[in-house]
């Protein structure tokens, strides 16, 4: 597996590339349910034990303002595609849950978006 | 949006300052200059791929240098001040911000600094000068 330069990344919403975006971050995790019982406590090393529960995913993407901002996801989720490059990407349905404009006197206007995934996340194949 | 076109766009803005006898874009620079005051535009650092995509953004820094003949030094230095002012008919800042897309060659720009009085040498000739820093935000296509 070769390294991939981030410059070929992209955020794609409902099959449309999001203009001006310069980074994205995905948090994909599974809840771990503790199953430690008295027997574990009595064991030599008294180790906690867990089993996997539900998975979930959320994240952010951020970039320069380039046209009207994305709408918050009050009404519906969107098809979200987070591209590492044209070959490797993550896809799923997500709600846009936050928009954070940032304006500085010595910089470019930026928007940061939060999203909450709903349902299954499809992982890259390589 | 090419760096060369942006240079020409900066020239278009500076040509709105009627006191400048000549303005030279990056593709017009020469070894010596004969009419003063004049302005020369030089490309500086460029940062590529500031955004994702085939139409990725980039940021280019340009140097705008106003040159005056070294003769009659006190008067010449005083004239330079008018170009350094944030407003006024000879203000470089006001000329640039008259159209911050630089004649539609860029998304936006920011004239963020002037480096004060200085001297520059071209072709063995020394000129009085003042230099401005311009940051330009553009996309590669």
CSV table of C-alpha atoms in Angstrom, one decimal:
chain,number,residue,atom,x,y,z
A,1,UNK,CA,0.0,0.0,0.0
A,2,UNK,CA,1.5,3.3,-1.1
A,3,UNK,CA,1.1,6.5,0.7
A,4,UNK,CA,-1.5,9.0,-0.7
A,5,UNK,CA,-1.0,12.7,-0.9
A,6,UNK,CA,-4.0,14.5,0.6
A,7,UNK,CA,-4.2,17.0,-2.3
A,8,UNK,CA,-6.4,14.6,-4.3
A,9,UNK,CA,-9.0,14.3,-1.6
A,10,UNK,CA,-12.6,15.6,-2.0
A,11,UNK,CA,-15.9,15.9,-0.2
A,12,UNK,CA,-18.8,14.9,-2.4
A,13,UNK,CA,-22.4,15.6,-1.4
A,14,UNK,CA,-25.3,14.1,-3.4
A,15,UNK,CA,-22.8,13.4,-6.3
A,16,UNK,CA,-21.6,17.0,-6.5
A,17,UNK,CA,-18.0,17.9,-5.5
A,18,UNK,CA,-18.1,20.5,-2.7
A,19,UNK,CA,-16.1,23.5,-3.9
A,20,UNK,CA,-13.4,25.1,-1.8
A,21,UNK,CA,-12.9,22.2,0.7
A,22,UNK,CA,-9.4,21.6,2.0
A,23,UNK,CA,-9.7,19.0,4.6
A,24,UNK,CA,-12.0,16.4,6.1
A,25,UNK,CA,-12.0,14.2,9.2
A,26,UNK,CA,-14.0,11.1,9.9
A,27,UNK,CA,-14.6,9.5,13.3
A,28,UNK,CA,-15.8,5.9,12.8
A,29,UNK,CA,-16.0,3.9,16.0
A,30,UNK,CA,-17.9,1.1,17.7
A,31,UNK,CA,-19.2,1.3,21.3
A,32,UNK,CA,-17.6,-1.2,23.6
A,33,UNK,CA,-19.9,-2.7,26.2
A,34,UNK,CA,-18.3,-3.7,29.5
A,35,UNK,CA,-18.9,-7.3,30.5
A,36,UNK,CA,-16.6,-7.5,33.5
A,37,UNK,CA,-18.0,-9.7,36.2
A,38,UNK,CA,-17.0,-11.2,39.5
A,39,UNK,CA,-15.1,-13.9,37.8
A,40,UNK,CA,-13.0,-11.4,36.0
A,41,UNK,CA,-12.4,-9.5,39.2
A,42,UNK,CA,-11.2,-12.7,40.9
A,43,UNK,CA,-8.8,-13.6,38.1
A,44,UNK,CA,-5.1,-13.1,38.6
A,45,UNK,CA,-4.8,-9.9,36.6
A,46,UNK,CA,-8.4,-8.7,37.3
A,47,UNK,CA,-8.8,-7.5,33.7
A,48,UNK,CA,-11.9,-5.8,32.5
A,49,UNK,CA,-13.7,-7.4,29.5
A,50,UNK,CA,-15.8,-6.0,26.7
A,51,UNK,CA,-17.9,-6.9,23.7
A,52,UNK,CA,-18.6,-4.7,20.7
A,53,UNK,CA,-21.9,-2.9,20.5
A,54,UNK,CA,-23.2,-0.4,18.0
A,55,UNK,CA,-21.0,1.4,15.5
A,56,UNK,CA,-21.4,5.1,14.6
A,57,UNK,CA,-19.7,7.7,12.5
A,58,UNK,CA,-19.4,11.4,12.4
A,59,UNK,CA,-16.9,14.1,11.4
A,60,UNK,CA,-16.1,17.5,9.9
A,61,UNK,CA,-15.0,19.0,6.7
A,62,UNK,CA,-13.7,22.5,6.2
A,63,UNK,CA,-12.6,24.9,3.5
A,64,UNK,CA,-12.9,28.3,1.9
A,65,UNK,CA,-16.2,29.9,1.3
A,66,UNK,CA,-17.1,29.2,-2.4
A,67,UNK,CA,-20.7,30.0,-3.0
A,68,UNK,CA,-23.7,29.5,-0.8
A,69,UNK,CA,-23.2,27.3,2.3
A,70,UNK,CA,-24.6,23.8,2.6
A,71,UNK,CA,-28.0,23.6,4.4
A,72,UNK,CA,-28.3,22.1,7.8
A,73,UNK,CA,-29.9,18.7,7.7
A,74,UNK,CA,-33.3,19.5,9.3
A,75,UNK,CA,-35.3,17.8,6.5
A,76,UNK,CA,-33.2,15.0,5.2
A,77,UNK,CA,-29.8,13.3,5.1
A,78,UNK,CA,-27.5,13.6,2.2
A,79,UNK,CA,-25.4,11.1,0.3
A,80,UNK,CA,-21.9,11.8,1.6
A,81,UNK,CA,-18.7,10.6,-0.1
A,82,UNK,CA,-15.4,11.3,1.6
A,83,UNK,CA,-12.6,10.8,-0.9
A,84,UNK,CA,-9.0,10.0,0.1
A,85,UNK,CA,-8.4,10.0,-3.7
A,86,UNK,CA,-10.5,8.9,-6.7
A,87,UNK,CA,-10.0,5.3,-5.8
A,88,UNK,CA,-10.3,5.2,-2.0
A,89,UNK,CA,-13.4,6.7,-0.4
A,90,UNK,CA,-15.9,6.3,2.4
A,91,UNK,CA,-19.6,6.6,1.6
A,92,UNK,CA,-22.9,6.8,3.6
A,93,UNK,CA,-25.9,8.9,4.5
A,94,UNK,CA,-25.3,11.8,6.9
A,95,UNK,CA,-27.0,14.8,8.3
A,96,UNK,CA,-25.2,18.2,8.2
A,97,UNK,CA,-25.4,19.1,11.9
A,98,UNK,CA,-23.4,22.2,12.1
A,99,UNK,CA,-21.9,25.1,10.1
A,100,UNK,CA,-19.2,27.3,11.5
A,101,UNK,CA,-18.2,30.3,9.4
A,102,UNK,CA,-14.9,31.9,10.3
A,103,UNK,CA,-13.8,35.4,9.2
A,104,UNK,CA,-10.4,37.0,10.0
A,105,UNK,CA,-9.1,40.3,8.9
A,106,UNK,CA,-6.0,38.7,7.5
A,107,UNK,CA,-7.4,35.6,6.0
A,108,UNK,CA,-9.9,33.9,3.7
A,109,UNK,CA,-13.4,33.3,4.9
A,110,UNK,CA,-13.8,29.6,5.9
A,111,UNK,CA,-16.7,27.3,6.6
A,112,UNK,CA,-16.4,24.3,8.9
A,113,UNK,CA,-19.2,21.7,8.7
A,114,UNK,CA,-20.1,18.9,11.2
A,115,UNK,CA,-21.9,15.8,10.0
A,116,UNK,CA,-23.5,12.9,11.7
A,117,UNK,CA,-23.7,9.7,9.8
A,118,UNK,CA,-26.8,7.6,9.8
A,119,UNK,CA,-26.8,3.9,9.0
A,120,UNK,CA,-23.9,1.9,7.7
A,121,UNK,CA,-20.7,3.5,6.5
A,122,UNK,CA,-19.1,1.9,3.5
A,123,UNK,CA,-15.3,1.6,3.9
A,124,UNK,CA,-12.6,2.0,1.2
A,125,UNK,CA,-11.7,-1.3,-0.6
A,126,UNK,CA,-8.0,-0.8,-0.3
B,1,UNK,CA,-6.6,31.9,-13.6
B,2,UNK,CA,-2.8,31.9,-14.4
B,3,UNK,CA,-0.1,33.6,-12.4
B,4,UNK,CA,0.9,35.5,-15.6
B,5,UNK,CA,-2.7,36.8,-16.0
B,6,UNK,CA,-2.8,37.8,-12.4
B,7,UNK,CA,0.3,39.8,-12.9
B,8,UNK,CA,-1.3,41.6,-15.9
B,9,UNK,CA,-4.4,42.2,-13.7
B,10,UNK,CA,-2.3,43.9,-11.1
B,11,UNK,CA,-0.9,46.1,-13.8
B,12,UNK,CA,-4.4,47.0,-14.9
B,13,UNK,CA,-5.1,48.2,-11.3
B,14,UNK,CA,-1.9,50.1,-10.9
B,15,UNK,CA,-2.5,51.9,-14.2
B,16,UNK,CA,-5.4,53.7,-12.6
B,17,UNK,CA,-2.8,55.7,-10.7
B,18,UNK,CA,-2.2,58.4,-13.2
B,19,UNK,CA,1.0,59.6,-11.5
B,20,UNK,CA,2.8,56.4,-12.4
B,21,UNK,CA,4.5,56.9,-15.8
B,22,UNK,CA,4.8,53.2,-16.5
B,23,UNK,CA,3.7,49.9,-14.9
B,24,UNK,CA,5.5,46.6,-15.8
B,25,UNK,CA,3.8,43.3,-15.4
B,26,UNK,CA,5.9,40.2,-14.6
B,27,UNK,CA,6.1,39.3,-18.3
B,28,UNK,CA,7.4,42.8,-19.1
B,29,UNK,CA,10.3,43.2,-16.7
B,30,UNK,CA,13.4,44.7,-18.1
B,31,UNK,CA,17.0,45.4,-17.0
B,32,UNK,CA,16.7,49.2,-16.7
B,33,UNK,CA,13.9,51.7,-16.3
B,34,UNK,CA,13.9,55.2,-17.7
B,35,UNK,CA,10.6,56.9,-16.8
B,36,UNK,CA,9.7,57.6,-13.2
B,37,UNK,CA,7.9,57.0,-11.1
B,38,UNK,CA,7.1,53.6,-12.3
B,39,UNK,CA,5.9,50.3,-10.8
B,40,UNK,CA,7.2,46.8,-11.4
B,41,UNK,CA,5.3,43.7,-10.4
B,42,UNK,CA,7.3,40.6,-9.5
B,43,UNK,CA,5.9,37.1,-8.6
B,44,UNK,CA,6.8,35.7,-5.2
B,45,UNK,CA,5.9,32.6,-3.3
B,46,UNK,CA,3.1,30.4,-4.6
B,47,UNK,CA,1.3,27.8,-2.4
B,48,UNK,CA,-0.4,25.2,-4.6
B,49,UNK,CA,-3.4,23.0,-3.8
B,50,UNK,CA,-5.0,25.0,-1.1
B,51,UNK,CA,-8.3,23.2,-1.8
B,52,UNK,CA,-9.3,19.8,-3.1
B,53,UNK,CA,-10.3,19.1,-6.7
B,54,UNK,CA,-9.4,19.6,-10.3
B,55,UNK,CA,-10.0,23.3,-9.9
B,56,UNK,CA,-7.8,23.5,-6.8
B,57,UNK,CA,-7.1,26.8,-5.2
B,58,UNK,CA,-3.7,28.4,-4.9
B,59,UNK,CA,-2.3,31.4,-3.2
B,60,UNK,CA,0.4,33.6,-4.9
B,61,UNK,CA,2.3,36.4,-3.3
B,62,UNK,CA,3.4,39.3,-5.5
B,63,UNK,CA,5.8,42.1,-4.9
B,64,UNK,CA,4.8,45.5,-6.2
B,65,UNK,CA,7.7,47.9,-6.2
B,66,UNK,CA,7.4,51.6,-7.0
B,67,UNK,CA,10.6,53.1,-8.3
B,68,UNK,CA,11.8,56.7,-8.4
B,69,UNK,CA,15.0,58.1,-9.7
B,70,UNK,CA,17.6,58.7,-7.0
B,71,UNK,CA,18.2,62.3,-8.1
B,72,UNK,CA,16.6,65.0,-6.0
B,73,UNK,CA,16.4,62.6,-3.1
B,74,UNK,CA,14.4,64.5,-0.5
B,75,UNK,CA,11.6,65.3,-2.9
B,76,UNK,CA,11.6,61.8,-4.3
B,77,UNK,CA,11.3,60.3,-0.9
B,78,UNK,CA,8.3,62.5,-0.1
B,79,UNK,CA,6.6,61.4,-3.3
B,80,UNK,CA,6.9,57.8,-2.4
B,81,UNK,CA,4.8,58.5,0.7
B,82,UNK,CA,1.8,59.2,-1.4
B,83,UNK,CA,1.9,55.6,-2.8
B,84,UNK,CA,2.2,54.2,0.6
B,85,UNK,CA,-0.9,55.9,2.0
B,86,UNK,CA,-3.9,53.7,2.6
B,87,UNK,CA,-6.2,56.2,0.7
B,88,UNK,CA,-5.8,58.9,-1.9
B,89,UNK,CA,-5.3,59.2,-5.7
B,90,UNK,CA,-1.8,57.7,-5.6
B,91,UNK,CA,-2.5,55.1,-3.0
B,92,UNK,CA,-1.5,51.6,-4.2
B,93,UNK,CA,-3.8,50.1,-1.7
B,94,UNK,CA,-6.8,52.1,-3.0
B,95,UNK,CA,-5.9,51.2,-6.6
B,96,UNK,CA,-5.7,47.4,-5.8
B,97,UNK,CA,-8.9,47.4,-3.8
B,98,UNK,CA,-10.8,49.2,-6.5
B,99,UNK,CA,-11.2,45.7,-8.0
B,100,UNK,CA,-9.9,43.0,-5.7
B,101,UNK,CA,-10.5,40.4,-8.4
B,102,UNK,CA,-7.7,42.2,-10.3
B,103,UNK,CA,-9.6,42.6,-13.5
B,104,UNK,CA,-11.3,39.2,-13.0
B,105,UNK,CA,-8.0,37.3,-13.0
B,106,UNK,CA,-8.3,36.1,-9.3
B,107,UNK,CA,-10.9,35.3,-6.7
B,108,UNK,CA,-9.7,37.9,-4.3
B,109,UNK,CA,-6.6,39.6,-3.0
B,110,UNK,CA,-5.2,41.3,0.1
B,111,UNK,CA,-2.5,44.0,0.1
B,112,UNK,CA,-1.1,43.2,3.5
B,113,UNK,CA,2.1,45.1,3.8
B,114,UNK,CA,4.4,47.9,2.7
B,115,UNK,CA,8.1,47.6,3.6
B,116,UNK,CA,8.9,51.3,3.8
B,117,UNK,CA,11.6,53.2,1.9
B,118,UNK,CA,14.3,51.3,0.3
B,119,UNK,CA,16.7,51.2,-2.7
B,120,UNK,CA,16.8,48.7,-5.5
B,121,UNK,CA,19.4,48.0,-8.1
B,122,UNK,CA,18.6,46.9,-11.6
B,123,UNK,CA,21.2,46.7,-14.4
B,124,UNK,CA,23.7,48.4,-12.2
B,125,UNK,CA,21.5,51.4,-11.6
B,126,UNK,CA,20.2,52.3,-8.1
B,127,UNK,CA,16.6,53.5,-7.7
B,128,UNK,CA,14.7,54.7,-4.7
B,129,UNK,CA,11.8,52.4,-4.0
B,130,UNK,CA,9.0,51.2,-1.8
B,131,UNK,CA,7.7,47.7,-1.9
B,132,UNK,CA,4.2,46.3,-1.3
B,133,UNK,CA,3.2,42.7,-0.5
B,134,UNK,CA,0.1,41.4,-2.3
B,135,UNK,CA,-1.5,38.0,-1.5
B,136,UNK,CA,-3.7,36.7,-4.3
B,137,UNK,CA,-6.2,33.9,-4.0
B,138,UNK,CA,-7.0,32.1,-7.3
B,139,UNK,CA,-7.9,28.8,-8.8
B,140,UNK,CA,-5.9,26.8,-11.3
B,141,UNK,CA,-8.5,26.8,-14.1
